[in-house]
Each structure stands twice: as C-alpha cells, then as structure tokens.
Amino acid sequence: NAGVTQTPKFRILKIGQSMTLQCAQDMNHNYMYWYRQDPGMGLKLIYYSVGAGITDKGEVPNGYNVSRSTTEDFPLRLELAAPSQTSVYFCASSHRVDTEAFFGQGTRLTVV
Amino acid sequence: GESVGLHLPTLSVQEGDNSIINCAYSNSASDYFIWYKQESGKGPQFIIDIRSNMDKRQGQRVTVLLNKTVKHLSLQIAATQPGDSAVYFCAENMRAAGNKLTFGGGTRVLVKP
C-alpha cells in the first residue's frame, strides 16, 4: 500500500521561482491537508480539502494555492517563492473527519 | 539529522518508567483528538485517538485522557522504551470549524538508558 505519496522529497528554489508540491493518496480519502513544519516547531495548517472540488484556507495560507480536481491528488502551488517558505511540507489524508490522518514523508524545501 | 524538536519542550524519561505528555487544546467545541509521534526525518504517525464523548481510551502501552472542563489532553506511555524517543503532537478537529485538523505544540521525549 502506497498510502500518501509526496514528490519531490527535496527541492531548492531561488527567490521568485514557482513550483508545485505533489501529493497523491490511494486510500480513497475525502479529506486532505497540507501542513508546513519549520525547524524545531510544530505543524501549521496551510490548506485543506473535504472532497474533490472543495478547498479551504488553514492557519497560514498566504503565498500558497491548492486545487483538488480529483479525490486522489491535492497539489500545493508556490507562485513566488520567498525565504520564509523554507520548511518541510507534509501532506495528509483521512477517510472521515473523525478518523486518523495519514501523513506522507514530507518535502523539504529550501528557498535561497 | 533532522531538527524537529530542537525548540520544543523536552521530557527526559528513564527507560522502563512511565511517561506523561500534556497538551492544552484551544477550542472547547473540538470533538475529536489525536496523538501523533514524529521520529526524526519522518512524517507524523498515528498513536491513539479519542472522541469528545469519552474521557479515557487505552491502547497498547498508551492511554489518552481527555479533560474537557479544562481543555486538557494527556498521553501516558507505560514502560517507556528507547524506541519511544520522538516528538509527540496532539491534534484537534472541530466539525463546526470546517473540519480543520490543527496541531498543538509538541513535546520531545528523550528516553535515557
């Protein structure tokens, strides 16, 4: 079982560049989440989705965009990368709101 | 290695002792809570969950206690083992707030041999 797959695992971006962090889950989960984790800190919710076609902002959405055209995929877009976006990004999914969320292995992003 | 947990509170525990990790959650209307374990370089892993209509739930070597009066959650690990060394996070979900799963601050657990 693949679970939640994130790509790439590592990326270095220059200031002002754009990129898309990919997240795919094969568990037919409705709920999907994007978090960022700064060094030595907890997880902050960026965006989440309760189903295909529905997305909503979390705690720290500025500088990011998401889409949810299918149940399986939930890409996170950075349009103009800034050093403040240097972080580890985690994608997660869950079947229902009151069941455990499964996490991917993370994408480590450095903006220089 | 990873820097997860460098700035988080640390709990040092002797191997074989019991550990108690505490978490204060933010919203009295939250109705579902989860404890996650995060090892260095990995994503969070589910440990145990509890719904707001319960005040205690037990798993294998772990117990979660929920005190809704003071909005407090705790995770008890029995007979702590070296493999329990990690950062532990609590998370809460509230349907009325749009089903956002939000995380509290974590606690780093160091198990001493």
mmCIF file of C-alpha atoms in Angstrom:
data_model
loop_
_atom_site.group_PDB
_atom_site.id
_atom_site.type_symbol
_atom_site.label_atom_id
_atom_site.label_comp_id
_atom_site.label_asym_id
_atom_site.label_seq_id
_atom_site.Cartn_x
_atom_site.Cartn_y
_atom_site.Cartn_z
ATOM 1 C CA ASN A 1 0.000 0.000 0.000
ATOM 2 C CA ALA A 2 1.427 3.344 -1.071
ATOM 3 C CA GLY A 3 -0.691 5.471 1.289
ATOM 4 C CA VAL A 4 0.191 9.153 0.916
ATOM 5 C CA THR A 5 2.950 9.911 -1.585
ATOM 6 C CA GLN A 6 4.691 13.262 -1.801
ATOM 7 C CA THR A 7 7.061 14.401 -4.514
ATOM 8 C CA PRO A 8 9.701 15.689 -4.636
ATOM 9 C CA LYS A 9 11.423 14.761 -1.379
ATOM 10 C CA PHE A 10 13.856 17.671 -1.588
ATOM 11 C CA ARG A 11 13.961 20.884 -3.595
ATOM 12 C CA ILE A 12 15.989 24.065 -3.656
ATOM 13 C CA LEU A 13 14.302 27.106 -5.177
ATOM 14 C CA LYS A 14 15.571 30.567 -5.921
ATOM 15 C CA ILE A 15 13.610 33.556 -4.649
ATOM 16 C CA GLY A 16 10.770 34.341 -7.021
ATOM 17 C CA GLN A 17 10.627 30.909 -8.638
ATOM 18 C CA SER A 18 7.480 28.844 -8.590
ATOM 19 C CA MET A 19 6.858 25.170 -8.052
ATOM 20 C CA THR A 20 4.175 22.613 -7.296
ATOM 21 C CA LEU A 21 4.452 20.106 -4.496
ATOM 22 C CA GLN A 22 2.629 16.949 -5.433
ATOM 23 C CA CYS A 23 0.536 14.838 -3.093
ATOM 24 C CA ALA A 24 -1.369 11.700 -4.003
ATOM 25 C CA GLN A 25 -3.254 9.190 -1.881
ATOM 26 C CA ASP A 26 -4.606 5.809 -2.923
ATOM 27 C CA MET A 27 -6.960 5.235 0.007
ATOM 28 C CA ASN A 28 -9.989 6.999 -1.493
ATOM 29 C CA HIS A 29 -9.942 9.510 1.343
ATOM 30 C CA ASN A 30 -12.158 12.550 1.156
ATOM 31 C CA TYR A 31 -10.144 14.773 3.474
ATOM 32 C CA MET A 32 -6.695 16.036 2.537
ATOM 33 C CA TYR A 33 -4.423 18.532 4.256
ATOM 34 C CA TRP A 34 -1.209 20.460 3.670
ATOM 35 C CA TYR A 35 0.994 21.433 6.599
ATOM 36 C CA ARG A 36 4.326 23.138 6.947
ATOM 37 C CA GLN A 37 6.782 22.429 9.713
ATOM 38 C CA ASP A 38 9.531 24.919 10.380
ATOM 39 C CA PRO A 39 12.739 23.675 12.048
ATOM 40 C CA GLY A 40 12.119 22.701 15.653
ATOM 41 C CA MET A 41 8.472 23.677 15.526
ATOM 42 C CA GLY A 42 5.025 22.141 15.243
ATOM 43 C CA LEU A 43 2.798 21.734 12.183
ATOM 44 C CA LYS A 44 0.837 24.635 10.773
ATOM 45 C CA LEU A 45 -2.160 24.001 8.514
ATOM 46 C CA ILE A 46 -1.837 25.721 5.123
ATOM 47 C CA TYR A 47 -4.869 24.473 3.179
ATOM 48 C CA TYR A 48 -7.257 21.590 3.417
ATOM 49 C CA SER A 49 -9.945 19.923 1.351
ATOM 50 C CA VAL A 50 -13.037 17.976 2.363
ATOM 51 C CA GLY A 51 -13.573 16.498 -1.073
ATOM 52 C CA ALA A 52 -12.913 16.895 -4.772
ATOM 53 C CA GLY A 53 -13.640 20.441 -5.904
ATOM 54 C CA ILE A 54 -13.638 21.878 -2.378
ATOM 55 C CA THR A 55 -10.700 23.628 -0.731
ATOM 56 C CA ASP A 56 -10.356 25.976 2.213
ATOM 57 C CA LYS A 57 -7.709 28.026 3.945
ATOM 58 C CA GLY A 58 -5.951 26.908 7.066
ATOM 59 C CA GLU A 59 -3.849 28.904 9.513
ATOM 60 C CA VAL A 60 -1.085 30.062 7.143
ATOM 61 C CA PRO A 61 -2.386 30.151 3.530
ATOM 62 C CA ASN A 62 -0.596 33.269 2.272
ATOM 63 C CA GLY A 63 1.799 32.588 -0.580
ATOM 64 C CA TYR A 64 0.220 29.245 -1.470
ATOM 65 C CA ASN A 65 -2.557 27.894 -3.638
ATOM 66 C CA VAL A 66 -4.173 24.478 -3.937
ATOM 67 C CA SER A 67 -6.569 22.623 -6.167
ATOM 68 C CA ARG A 68 -8.490 19.374 -5.763
ATOM 69 C CA SER A 69 -9.704 18.233 -9.155
ATOM 70 C CA THR A 70 -9.671 14.554 -8.168
ATOM 71 C CA THR A 71 -10.096 12.629 -4.937
ATOM 72 C CA GLU A 72 -6.553 11.273 -5.197
ATOM 73 C CA ASP A 73 -4.493 14.416 -5.805
ATOM 74 C CA PHE A 74 -4.019 17.590 -3.808
ATOM 75 C CA PRO A 75 -1.143 19.681 -5.234
ATOM 76 C CA LEU A 76 0.246 22.709 -3.401
ATOM 77 C CA ARG A 77 1.458 25.616 -5.531
ATOM 78 C CA LEU A 78 4.038 28.236 -4.583
ATOM 79 C CA GLU A 79 3.909 31.090 -7.092
ATOM 80 C CA LEU A 80 6.687 33.421 -5.920
ATOM 81 C CA ALA A 81 8.979 31.576 -3.559
ATOM 82 C CA ALA A 82 10.306 33.524 -0.575
ATOM 83 C CA PRO A 83 12.924 32.553 2.042
ATOM 84 C CA SER A 84 10.130 32.464 4.644
ATOM 85 C CA GLN A 85 8.728 29.459 2.807
ATOM 86 C CA THR A 86 11.773 27.372 3.611
ATOM 87 C CA SER A 87 10.246 24.497 5.535
ATOM 88 C CA VAL A 88 9.265 20.855 5.467
ATOM 89 C CA TYR A 89 5.865 20.336 3.892
ATOM 90 C CA PHE A 90 3.622 17.452 4.854
ATOM 91 C CA CYS A 91 0.519 16.245 3.082
ATOM 92 C CA ALA A 92 -2.056 14.133 4.918
ATOM 93 C CA SER A 93 -5.365 12.452 4.207
ATOM 94 C CA SER A 94 -8.179 10.923 6.219
ATOM 95 C CA HIS A 95 -11.323 8.966 5.439
ATOM 96 C CA ARG A 96 -13.585 10.963 7.717
ATOM 97 C CA VAL A 97 -13.193 13.984 9.914
ATOM 98 C CA ASP A 98 -13.119 11.787 13.000
ATOM 99 C CA THR A 99 -10.610 9.203 11.849
ATOM 100 C CA GLU A 100 -6.844 9.306 11.849
ATOM 101 C CA ALA A 101 -4.983 11.272 9.223
ATOM 102 C CA PHE A 102 -2.179 9.506 7.374
ATOM 103 C CA PHE A 103 0.899 11.545 6.530
ATOM 104 C CA GLY A 104 3.347 11.482 3.674
ATOM 105 C CA GLN A 105 7.085 11.516 4.243
ATOM 106 C CA GLY A 106 7.395 15.226 3.584
ATOM 107 C CA THR A 107 9.032 17.572 1.083
ATOM 108 C CA ARG A 108 11.993 19.578 2.327
ATOM 109 C CA LEU A 109 12.008 22.927 0.543
ATOM 110 C CA THR A 110 14.796 25.487 0.743
ATOM 111 C CA VAL A 111 14.387 28.936 -0.817
ATOM 112 C CA VAL A 112 17.630 30.834 -1.370
ATOM 113 C CA GLY B 1 19.891 14.825 11.277
ATOM 114 C CA GLU B 2 16.518 16.488 11.400
ATOM 115 C CA SER B 3 15.975 19.492 13.610
ATOM 116 C CA VAL B 4 12.457 18.550 14.624
ATOM 117 C CA GLY B 5 12.063 19.100 18.318
ATOM 118 C CA LEU B 6 15.012 21.428 18.915
ATOM 119 C CA HIS B 7 12.855 24.255 20.247
ATOM 120 C CA LEU B 8 10.121 22.172 21.771
ATOM 121 C CA PRO B 9 9.809 21.340 25.467
ATOM 122 C CA THR B 10 11.681 18.187 26.343
ATOM 123 C CA LEU B 11 10.689 15.363 28.658
ATOM 124 C CA SER B 12 13.564 13.142 29.785
ATOM 125 C CA VAL B 13 12.449 9.724 30.971
ATOM 126 C CA GLN B 14 14.350 6.750 32.316
ATOM 127 C CA GLU B 15 13.851 3.584 30.294
ATOM 128 C CA GLY B 16 11.146 1.497 31.931
ATOM 129 C CA ASP B 17 9.457 4.441 33.641
ATOM 130 C CA ASN B 18 6.059 5.799 32.625
ATOM 131 C CA SER B 19 5.837 9.000 30.567
ATOM 132 C CA ILE B 20 3.098 11.595 30.706
ATOM 133 C CA ILE B 21 2.841 14.149 27.922
ATOM 134 C CA ASN B 22 0.394 17.004 28.260
ATOM 135 C CA CYS B 23 -1.446 19.136 25.741
ATOM 136 C CA ALA B 24 -3.776 22.087 26.169
ATOM 137 C CA TYR B 25 -6.180 22.421 23.250
ATOM 138 C CA SER B 26 -7.699 25.621 22.072
ATOM 139 C CA ASN B 27 -11.361 25.158 21.354
ATOM 140 C CA SER B 28 -13.993 23.830 23.723
ATOM 141 C CA ALA B 29 -16.120 22.748 20.738
ATOM 142 C CA SER B 30 -13.422 20.410 19.377
ATOM 143 C CA ASP B 31 -14.840 16.929 19.108
ATOM 144 C CA TYR B 32 -12.001 14.686 18.043
ATOM 145 C CA PHE B 33 -8.415 14.467 19.261
ATOM 146 C CA ILE B 34 -5.388 12.554 18.078
ATOM 147 C CA TRP B 35 -1.879 11.947 19.383
ATOM 148 C CA TYR B 36 0.884 11.649 16.825
ATOM 149 C CA LYS B 37 4.501 10.544 17.133
ATOM 150 C CA GLN B 38 7.129 12.029 14.849
ATOM 151 C CA GLU B 39 10.558 10.484 14.562
ATOM 152 C CA SER B 40 13.470 12.351 13.054
ATOM 153 C CA GLY B 41 13.137 12.749 9.301
ATOM 154 C CA LYS B 42 9.676 11.205 9.114
ATOM 155 C CA GLY B 43 6.086 12.287 8.900
ATOM 156 C CA PRO B 44 3.796 12.091 11.956
ATOM 157 C CA GLN B 45 2.449 8.645 12.800
ATOM 158 C CA PHE B 46 -0.875 7.976 14.491
ATOM 159 C CA ILE B 47 -0.703 6.706 18.063
ATOM 160 C CA ILE B 48 -4.193 6.916 19.520
ATOM 161 C CA ASP B 49 -7.346 8.985 19.222
ATOM 162 C CA ILE B 50 -10.298 9.921 21.395
ATOM 163 C CA ARG B 51 -13.680 11.457 20.750
ATOM 164 C CA SER B 52 -15.173 14.170 22.908
ATOM 165 C CA ASN B 53 -17.838 11.850 24.323
ATOM 166 C CA MET B 54 -15.108 9.866 26.073
ATOM 167 C CA ASP B 55 -12.662 10.776 28.818
ATOM 168 C CA LYS B 56 -10.245 7.876 28.556
ATOM 169 C CA ARG B 57 -9.067 5.466 25.930
ATOM 170 C CA GLN B 58 -6.399 2.803 26.132
ATOM 171 C CA GLY B 59 -4.188 1.252 23.525
ATOM 172 C CA GLN B 60 -1.132 -0.924 23.664
ATOM 173 C CA ARG B 61 1.107 0.706 26.313
ATOM 174 C CA VAL B 62 -0.614 4.063 25.736
ATOM 175 C CA THR B 63 -3.538 5.785 27.393
ATOM 176 C CA VAL B 64 -5.131 9.066 26.403
ATOM 177 C CA LEU B 65 -7.055 11.125 28.936
ATOM 178 C CA LEU B 66 -9.384 13.953 27.981
ATOM 179 C CA ASN B 67 -10.493 16.618 30.448
ATOM 180 C CA LYS B 68 -12.984 18.821 28.639
ATOM 181 C CA THR B 69 -13.537 21.050 31.650
ATOM 182 C CA VAL B 70 -10.028 22.452 31.443
ATOM 183 C CA LYS B 71 -9.425 21.637 27.762
ATOM 184 C CA HIS B 72 -6.566 19.305 28.538
ATOM 185 C CA LEU B 73 -5.352 16.161 26.858
ATOM 186 C CA SER B 74 -2.652 13.818 28.080
ATOM 187 C CA LEU B 75 -0.820 10.831 26.697
ATOM 188 C CA GLN B 76 0.554 8.247 29.063
ATOM 189 C CA ILE B 77 3.172 5.792 27.830
ATOM 190 C CA ALA B 78 3.773 2.796 30.066
ATOM 191 C CA ALA B 79 7.239 1.259 30.457
ATOM 192 C CA THR B 80 8.907 3.757 28.129
ATOM 193 C CA GLN B 81 11.335 2.213 25.662
ATOM 194 C CA PRO B 82 14.214 3.726 23.650
ATOM 195 C CA GLY B 83 12.034 3.459 20.540
ATOM 196 C CA ASP B 84 9.603 5.892 22.161
ATOM 197 C CA SER B 85 12.123 8.729 21.772
ATOM 198 C CA ALA B 86 10.446 11.150 19.385
ATOM 199 C CA VAL B 87 8.405 14.336 19.245
ATOM 200 C CA TYR B 88 4.768 13.934 20.243
ATOM 201 C CA PHE B 89 1.969 16.174 18.987
ATOM 202 C CA CYS B 90 -1.672 16.438 19.880
ATOM 203 C CA ALA B 91 -4.159 17.455 17.210
ATOM 204 C CA GLU B 92 -7.794 18.522 17.399
ATOM 205 C CA ASN B 93 -10.645 18.613 14.931
ATOM 206 C CA MET B 94 -13.872 20.504 15.172
ATOM 207 C CA ARG B 95 -16.678 19.862 12.726
ATOM 208 C CA ALA B 96 -18.207 23.270 13.335
ATOM 209 C CA ALA B 97 -14.981 24.956 12.283
ATOM 210 C CA GLY B 98 -14.948 23.270 8.893
ATOM 211 C CA ASN B 99 -13.208 20.059 9.863
ATOM 212 C CA LYS B 100 -9.740 21.516 10.118
ATOM 213 C CA LEU B 101 -7.254 19.205 11.776
ATOM 214 C CA THR B 102 -4.975 21.546 13.734
ATOM 215 C CA PHE B 103 -1.917 20.676 15.749
ATOM 216 C CA GLY B 104 -0.787 21.880 19.134
ATOM 217 C CA GLY B 105 2.787 22.437 20.167
ATOM 218 C CA GLY B 106 4.793 19.253 20.503
ATOM 219 C CA THR B 107 6.857 17.674 23.245
ATOM 220 C CA ARG B 108 10.170 15.987 22.666
ATOM 221 C CA VAL B 109 10.617 12.768 24.643
ATOM 222 C CA LEU B 110 14.139 11.540 25.333
ATOM 223 C CA VAL B 111 14.463 8.069 26.813
ATOM 224 C CA LYS B 112 17.595 7.530 28.864
ATOM 225 C CA PRO B 113 19.003 4.001 29.054
#
